[in-house]
CSV table of C-alpha atoms in Angstrom, one decimal:
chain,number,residue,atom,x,y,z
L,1,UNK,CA,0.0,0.0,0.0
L,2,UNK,CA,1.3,3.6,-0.9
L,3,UNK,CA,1.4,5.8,1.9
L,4,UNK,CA,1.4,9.7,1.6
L,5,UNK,CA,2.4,12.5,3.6
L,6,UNK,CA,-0.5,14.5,4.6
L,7,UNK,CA,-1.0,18.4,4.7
L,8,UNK,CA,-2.7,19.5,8.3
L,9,UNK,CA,-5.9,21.3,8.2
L,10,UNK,CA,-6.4,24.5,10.2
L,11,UNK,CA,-8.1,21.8,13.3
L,12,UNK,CA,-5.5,22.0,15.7
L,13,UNK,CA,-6.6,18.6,16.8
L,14,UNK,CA,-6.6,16.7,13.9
L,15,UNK,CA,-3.3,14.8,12.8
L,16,UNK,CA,-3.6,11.6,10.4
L,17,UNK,CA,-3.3,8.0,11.9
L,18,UNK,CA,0.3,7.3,13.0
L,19,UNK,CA,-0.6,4.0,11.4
L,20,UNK,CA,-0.3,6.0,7.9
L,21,UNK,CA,3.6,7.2,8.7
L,22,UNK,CA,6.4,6.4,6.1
L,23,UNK,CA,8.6,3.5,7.0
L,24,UNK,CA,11.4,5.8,5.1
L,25,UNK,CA,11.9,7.8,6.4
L,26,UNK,CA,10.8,6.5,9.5
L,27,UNK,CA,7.6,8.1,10.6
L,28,UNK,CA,7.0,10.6,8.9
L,29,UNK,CA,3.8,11.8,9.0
L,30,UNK,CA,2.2,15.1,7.8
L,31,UNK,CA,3.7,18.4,7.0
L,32,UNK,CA,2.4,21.8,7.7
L,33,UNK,CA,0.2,23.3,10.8
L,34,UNK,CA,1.7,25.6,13.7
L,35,UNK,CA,3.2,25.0,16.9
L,36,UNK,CA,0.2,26.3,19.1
L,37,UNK,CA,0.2,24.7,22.3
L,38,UNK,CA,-3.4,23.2,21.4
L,39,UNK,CA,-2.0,21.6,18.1
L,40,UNK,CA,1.4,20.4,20.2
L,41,UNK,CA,-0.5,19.0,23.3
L,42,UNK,CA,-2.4,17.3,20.9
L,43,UNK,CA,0.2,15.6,18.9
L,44,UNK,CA,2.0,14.2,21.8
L,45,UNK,CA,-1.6,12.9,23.1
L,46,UNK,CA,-1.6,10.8,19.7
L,47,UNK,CA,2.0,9.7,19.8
L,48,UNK,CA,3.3,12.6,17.2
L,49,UNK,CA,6.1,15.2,17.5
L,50,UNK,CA,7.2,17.8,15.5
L,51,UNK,CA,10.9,17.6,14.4
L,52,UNK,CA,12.5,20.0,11.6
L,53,UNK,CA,15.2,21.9,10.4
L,54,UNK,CA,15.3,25.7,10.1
L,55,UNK,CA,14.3,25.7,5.8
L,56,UNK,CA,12.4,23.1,6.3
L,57,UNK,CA,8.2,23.2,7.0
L,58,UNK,CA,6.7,21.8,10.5
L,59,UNK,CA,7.7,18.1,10.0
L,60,UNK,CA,5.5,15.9,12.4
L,61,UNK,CA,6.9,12.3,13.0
L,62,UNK,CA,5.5,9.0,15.1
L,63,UNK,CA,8.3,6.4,14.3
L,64,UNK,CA,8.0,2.5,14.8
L,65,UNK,CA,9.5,1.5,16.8
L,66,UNK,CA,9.3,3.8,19.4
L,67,UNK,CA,12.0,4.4,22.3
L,68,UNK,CA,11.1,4.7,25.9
L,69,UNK,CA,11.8,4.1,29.6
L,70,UNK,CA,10.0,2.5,32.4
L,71,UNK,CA,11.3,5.2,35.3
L,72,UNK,CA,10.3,1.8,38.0
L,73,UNK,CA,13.2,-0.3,35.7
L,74,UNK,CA,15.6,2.3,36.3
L,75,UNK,CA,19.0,1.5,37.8
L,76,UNK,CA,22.0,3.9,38.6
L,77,UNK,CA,25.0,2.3,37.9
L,78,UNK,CA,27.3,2.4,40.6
L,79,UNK,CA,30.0,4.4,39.1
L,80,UNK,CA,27.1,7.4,39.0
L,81,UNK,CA,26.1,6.7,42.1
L,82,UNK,CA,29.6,7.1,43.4
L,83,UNK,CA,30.3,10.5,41.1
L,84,UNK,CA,26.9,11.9,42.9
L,85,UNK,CA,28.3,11.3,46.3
L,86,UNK,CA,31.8,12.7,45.5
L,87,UNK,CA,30.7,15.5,43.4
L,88,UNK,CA,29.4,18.7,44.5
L,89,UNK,CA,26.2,19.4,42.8
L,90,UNK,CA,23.0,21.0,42.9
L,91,UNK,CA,19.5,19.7,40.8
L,92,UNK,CA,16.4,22.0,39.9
L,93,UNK,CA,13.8,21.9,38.2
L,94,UNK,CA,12.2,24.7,36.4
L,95,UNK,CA,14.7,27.3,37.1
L,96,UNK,CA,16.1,28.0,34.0
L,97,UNK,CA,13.8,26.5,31.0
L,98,UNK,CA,14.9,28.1,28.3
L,99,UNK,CA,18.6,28.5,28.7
L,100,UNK,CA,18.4,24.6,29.0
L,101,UNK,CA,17.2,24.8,25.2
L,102,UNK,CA,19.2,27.2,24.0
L,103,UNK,CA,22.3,25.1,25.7
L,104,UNK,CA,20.1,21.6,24.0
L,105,UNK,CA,20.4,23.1,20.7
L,106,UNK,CA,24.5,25.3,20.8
L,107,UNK,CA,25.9,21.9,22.0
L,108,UNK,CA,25.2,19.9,18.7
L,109,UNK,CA,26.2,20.6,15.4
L,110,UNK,CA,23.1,20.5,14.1
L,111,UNK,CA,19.6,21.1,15.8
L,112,UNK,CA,16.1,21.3,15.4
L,113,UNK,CA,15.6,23.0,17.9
L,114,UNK,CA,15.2,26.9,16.1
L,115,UNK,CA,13.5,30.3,17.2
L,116,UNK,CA,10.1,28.9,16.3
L,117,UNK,CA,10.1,25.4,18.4
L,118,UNK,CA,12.6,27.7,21.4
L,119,UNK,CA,9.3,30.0,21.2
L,120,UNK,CA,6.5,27.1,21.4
L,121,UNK,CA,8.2,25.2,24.2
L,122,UNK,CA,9.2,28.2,26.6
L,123,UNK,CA,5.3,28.7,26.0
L,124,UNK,CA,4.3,25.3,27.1
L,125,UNK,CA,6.3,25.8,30.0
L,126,UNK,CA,4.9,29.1,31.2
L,127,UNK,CA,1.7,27.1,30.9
L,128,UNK,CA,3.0,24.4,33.3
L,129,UNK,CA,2.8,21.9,30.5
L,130,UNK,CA,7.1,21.8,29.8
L,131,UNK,CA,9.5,21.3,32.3
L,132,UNK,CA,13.3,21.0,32.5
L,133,UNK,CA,15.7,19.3,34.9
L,134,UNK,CA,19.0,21.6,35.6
L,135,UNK,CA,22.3,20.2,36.5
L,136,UNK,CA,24.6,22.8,38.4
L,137,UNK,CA,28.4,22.8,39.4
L,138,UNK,CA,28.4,26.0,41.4
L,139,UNK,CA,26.9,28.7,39.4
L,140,UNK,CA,27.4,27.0,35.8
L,141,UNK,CA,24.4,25.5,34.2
L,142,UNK,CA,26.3,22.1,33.0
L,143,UNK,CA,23.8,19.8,31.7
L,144,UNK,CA,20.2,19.7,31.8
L,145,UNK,CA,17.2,17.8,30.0
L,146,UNK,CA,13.2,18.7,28.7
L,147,UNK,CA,9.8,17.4,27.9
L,148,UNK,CA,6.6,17.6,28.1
L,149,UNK,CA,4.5,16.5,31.6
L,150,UNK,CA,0.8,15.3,30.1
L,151,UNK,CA,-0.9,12.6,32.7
L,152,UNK,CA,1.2,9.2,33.3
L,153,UNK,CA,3.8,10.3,31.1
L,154,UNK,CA,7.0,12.3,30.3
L,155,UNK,CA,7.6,13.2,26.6
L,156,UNK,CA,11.4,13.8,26.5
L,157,UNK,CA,12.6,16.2,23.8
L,158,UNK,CA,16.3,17.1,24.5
L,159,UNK,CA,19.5,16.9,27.0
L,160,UNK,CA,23.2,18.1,27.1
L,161,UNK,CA,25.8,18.2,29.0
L,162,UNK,CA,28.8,20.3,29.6
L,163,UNK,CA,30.6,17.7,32.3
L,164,UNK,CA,31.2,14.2,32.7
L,165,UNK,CA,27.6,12.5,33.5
L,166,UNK,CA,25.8,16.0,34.0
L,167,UNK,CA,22.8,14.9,31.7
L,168,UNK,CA,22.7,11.2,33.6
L,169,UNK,CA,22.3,13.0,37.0
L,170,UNK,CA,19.6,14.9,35.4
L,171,UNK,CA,18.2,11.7,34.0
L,172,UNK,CA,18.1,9.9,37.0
L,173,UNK,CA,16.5,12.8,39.0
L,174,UNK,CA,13.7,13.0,36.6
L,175,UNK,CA,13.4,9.3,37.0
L,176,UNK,CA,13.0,9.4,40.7
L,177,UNK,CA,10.4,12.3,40.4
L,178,UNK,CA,8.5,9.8,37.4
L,179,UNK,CA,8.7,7.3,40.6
L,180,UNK,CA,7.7,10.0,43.0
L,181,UNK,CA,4.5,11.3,41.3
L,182,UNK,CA,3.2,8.5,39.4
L,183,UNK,CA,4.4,9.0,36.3
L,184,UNK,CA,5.2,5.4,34.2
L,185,UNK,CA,7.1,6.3,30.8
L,186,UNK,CA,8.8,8.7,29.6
L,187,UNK,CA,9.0,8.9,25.7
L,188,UNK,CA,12.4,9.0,24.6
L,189,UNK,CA,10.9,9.0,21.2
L,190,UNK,CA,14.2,7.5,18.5
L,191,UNK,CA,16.6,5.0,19.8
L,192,UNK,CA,20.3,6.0,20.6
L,193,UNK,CA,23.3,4.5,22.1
L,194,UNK,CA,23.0,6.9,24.9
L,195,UNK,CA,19.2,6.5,25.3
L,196,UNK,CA,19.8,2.7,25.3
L,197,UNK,CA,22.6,3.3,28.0
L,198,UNK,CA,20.4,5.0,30.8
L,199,UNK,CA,17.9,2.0,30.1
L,200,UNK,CA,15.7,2.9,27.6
L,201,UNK,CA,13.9,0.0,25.4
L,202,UNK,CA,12.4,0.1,21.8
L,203,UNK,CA,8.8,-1.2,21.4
L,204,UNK,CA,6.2,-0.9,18.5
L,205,UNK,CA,4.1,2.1,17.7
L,206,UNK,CA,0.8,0.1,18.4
L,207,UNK,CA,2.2,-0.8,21.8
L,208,UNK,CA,3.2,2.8,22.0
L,209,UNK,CA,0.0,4.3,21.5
L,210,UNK,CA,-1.9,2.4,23.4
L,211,UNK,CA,-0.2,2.6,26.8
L,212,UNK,CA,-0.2,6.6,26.2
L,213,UNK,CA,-3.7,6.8,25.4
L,214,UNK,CA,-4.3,5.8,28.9
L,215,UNK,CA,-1.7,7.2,30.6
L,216,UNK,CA,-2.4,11.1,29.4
L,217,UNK,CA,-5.9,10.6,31.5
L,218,UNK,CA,-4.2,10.1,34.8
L,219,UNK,CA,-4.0,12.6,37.1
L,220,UNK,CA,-0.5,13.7,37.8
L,221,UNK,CA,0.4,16.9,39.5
L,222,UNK,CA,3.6,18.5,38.8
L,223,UNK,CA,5.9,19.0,41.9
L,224,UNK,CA,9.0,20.3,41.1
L,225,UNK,CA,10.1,20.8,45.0
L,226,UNK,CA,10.5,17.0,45.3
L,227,UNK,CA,13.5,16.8,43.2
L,228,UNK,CA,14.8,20.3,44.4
L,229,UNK,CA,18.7,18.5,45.8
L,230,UNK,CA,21.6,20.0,46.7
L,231,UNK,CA,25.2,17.5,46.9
C-alpha cells in the first residue's frame, strides 16, 4: 500500500493515523500546521512530534518503533552513584527552562531546535505543560534535560551536558520524580546509544500508542520541590 504525507488542516486537533507514517523515512507523517500549544499538546496525546530543520516546513513524526523508559526499571549504575556522592552538585527543576534549550540546541552541530520550536516550548512551559531538569556545578548551568508532563507520562525532547555524566544525573533525577509522582514512561521518542545506556527500550508504535492513550488521562500533578537536591 502507498502511503502519503499529509497536509494538516487548520483543526488544531486533527493529525492523520500514526498508522499511515512512512517507513522511510521512519515516521513521517504530515507536514504543515503551527506550533500552538493546542495543536502540540495534541500531537504528543496521539503519539506525534514535530521535528525540523530551520528551511524546512513543520515536520511531524511518530516512528515505529518507538524508544522509551519505564522510570520503576531504572537503575543507577554504581560508578554514577559514586560520582553523585563525591561530586558537588546541585538539581532544579524549572529554574532555568529556556537557557536549557538554548544550551540543548549550541551543544550539537546541528539542531532542530530553532527560534520557532525555542518559542513554542518556553510557551508550554509558562503554561505548566514543559518542564526541565537543571544540573549545576556552582553557578554553571552544566547539563540539563526537557519534555513535556501530560498525565502518566513524560515526553522527553532534548539533553546536554557540559561535564562528565551532567545529563545522567539529570536523567536519574527526573526518573525518581517519574517514581515520585506516578508518572510510568517517559518517551524517549528515536533510539540511541545513549538513550539505550540510561535504560531505555524500543517497542512498537501500536504498543506505544496504546499505553499513552491511557496514561495522558491520569492525574498527575507537577511537583518540582520533590527533586529540588543539593550535593
Amino acid at each position: 500500500m502507498s502511503l502519503a504525507i499529509s497536509y494538516l488542516t487548520p483543526d488544531p486537533n486533527w493529525f492523520p493515523n500514526p498508522a499511515q507514517a512512512l517507513e522511510d523515512p521512519n515516521g513521517l507523517l504530515a507536514v504543515g500546521g503551527d506550533l500552538t500549544p493546542k495543536r502540540l499538546v495534541s500531537a504528543y496525546c496521539q503519539g506525534i512530534f514535530p521535528w525540523f530543520s530551520e528551511e524546512d516546513p513543520i515536520l511531524w513524526w511518530s516512528p515505529d518503533p518507538r524508544s522509551v523508559l519505564i522510570p520503576k526499571t531504572y537503575k543507577t549504575s554504581r560508578s554514577l552513584q559514586k560520582f553523585m556522592r563525591k561530586q558537588e552538585h546541585e538539581v532544579t527543576i524549572d529554574q532555568c527552562f529556556e537557557q536549557v534549550m538554548i544550551n540543548c540546541a549550541t551543544t550539537r552541530e546541528e539542531t532542530w531546535i530553532n527560534d520557532a520550536m525555542l518559542h513554542a516550548y518556553c510557551t508550554l512551559h509558562e503554561l505548566g505543560i514543559a518542564h526541565s531538569v537543571e544540573y549545576w556545578q556552582g553557578k554553571q548551568l552544566m547539563g540539563g534535560l526537557y519534555g513535556l508532563s501530560i498525565g502518566g507520562a513524560f515526553f522527553g525532547e532534548s539533553m546536554f551536558s557540559k561535564c562528565s555524566n551532567a545529563s545522567k544525573v539529570a536523567f536519574t533525577r527526573l526518573c525518581q520524580l517519574c517514581n515520585e509522582l506516578g508518572i510510568e514512561l517517559i518517551d524517549c521518542q528515536v533510539h540511541n546509544p545513549h538513550l539505550a545506556s540510561l535504560g531505555a527500550i524500543e517497542i512498537n508504535r501500536k504498543d506505544f500508542l496504546a499505553k499513552i492513550s491511557k496514561l495522558i488521562n491520569k492525574p498527575v500533578k507537577w511537583q518540582p520541590e520533590i527533586m529540588a537536591e543539593h550535593e
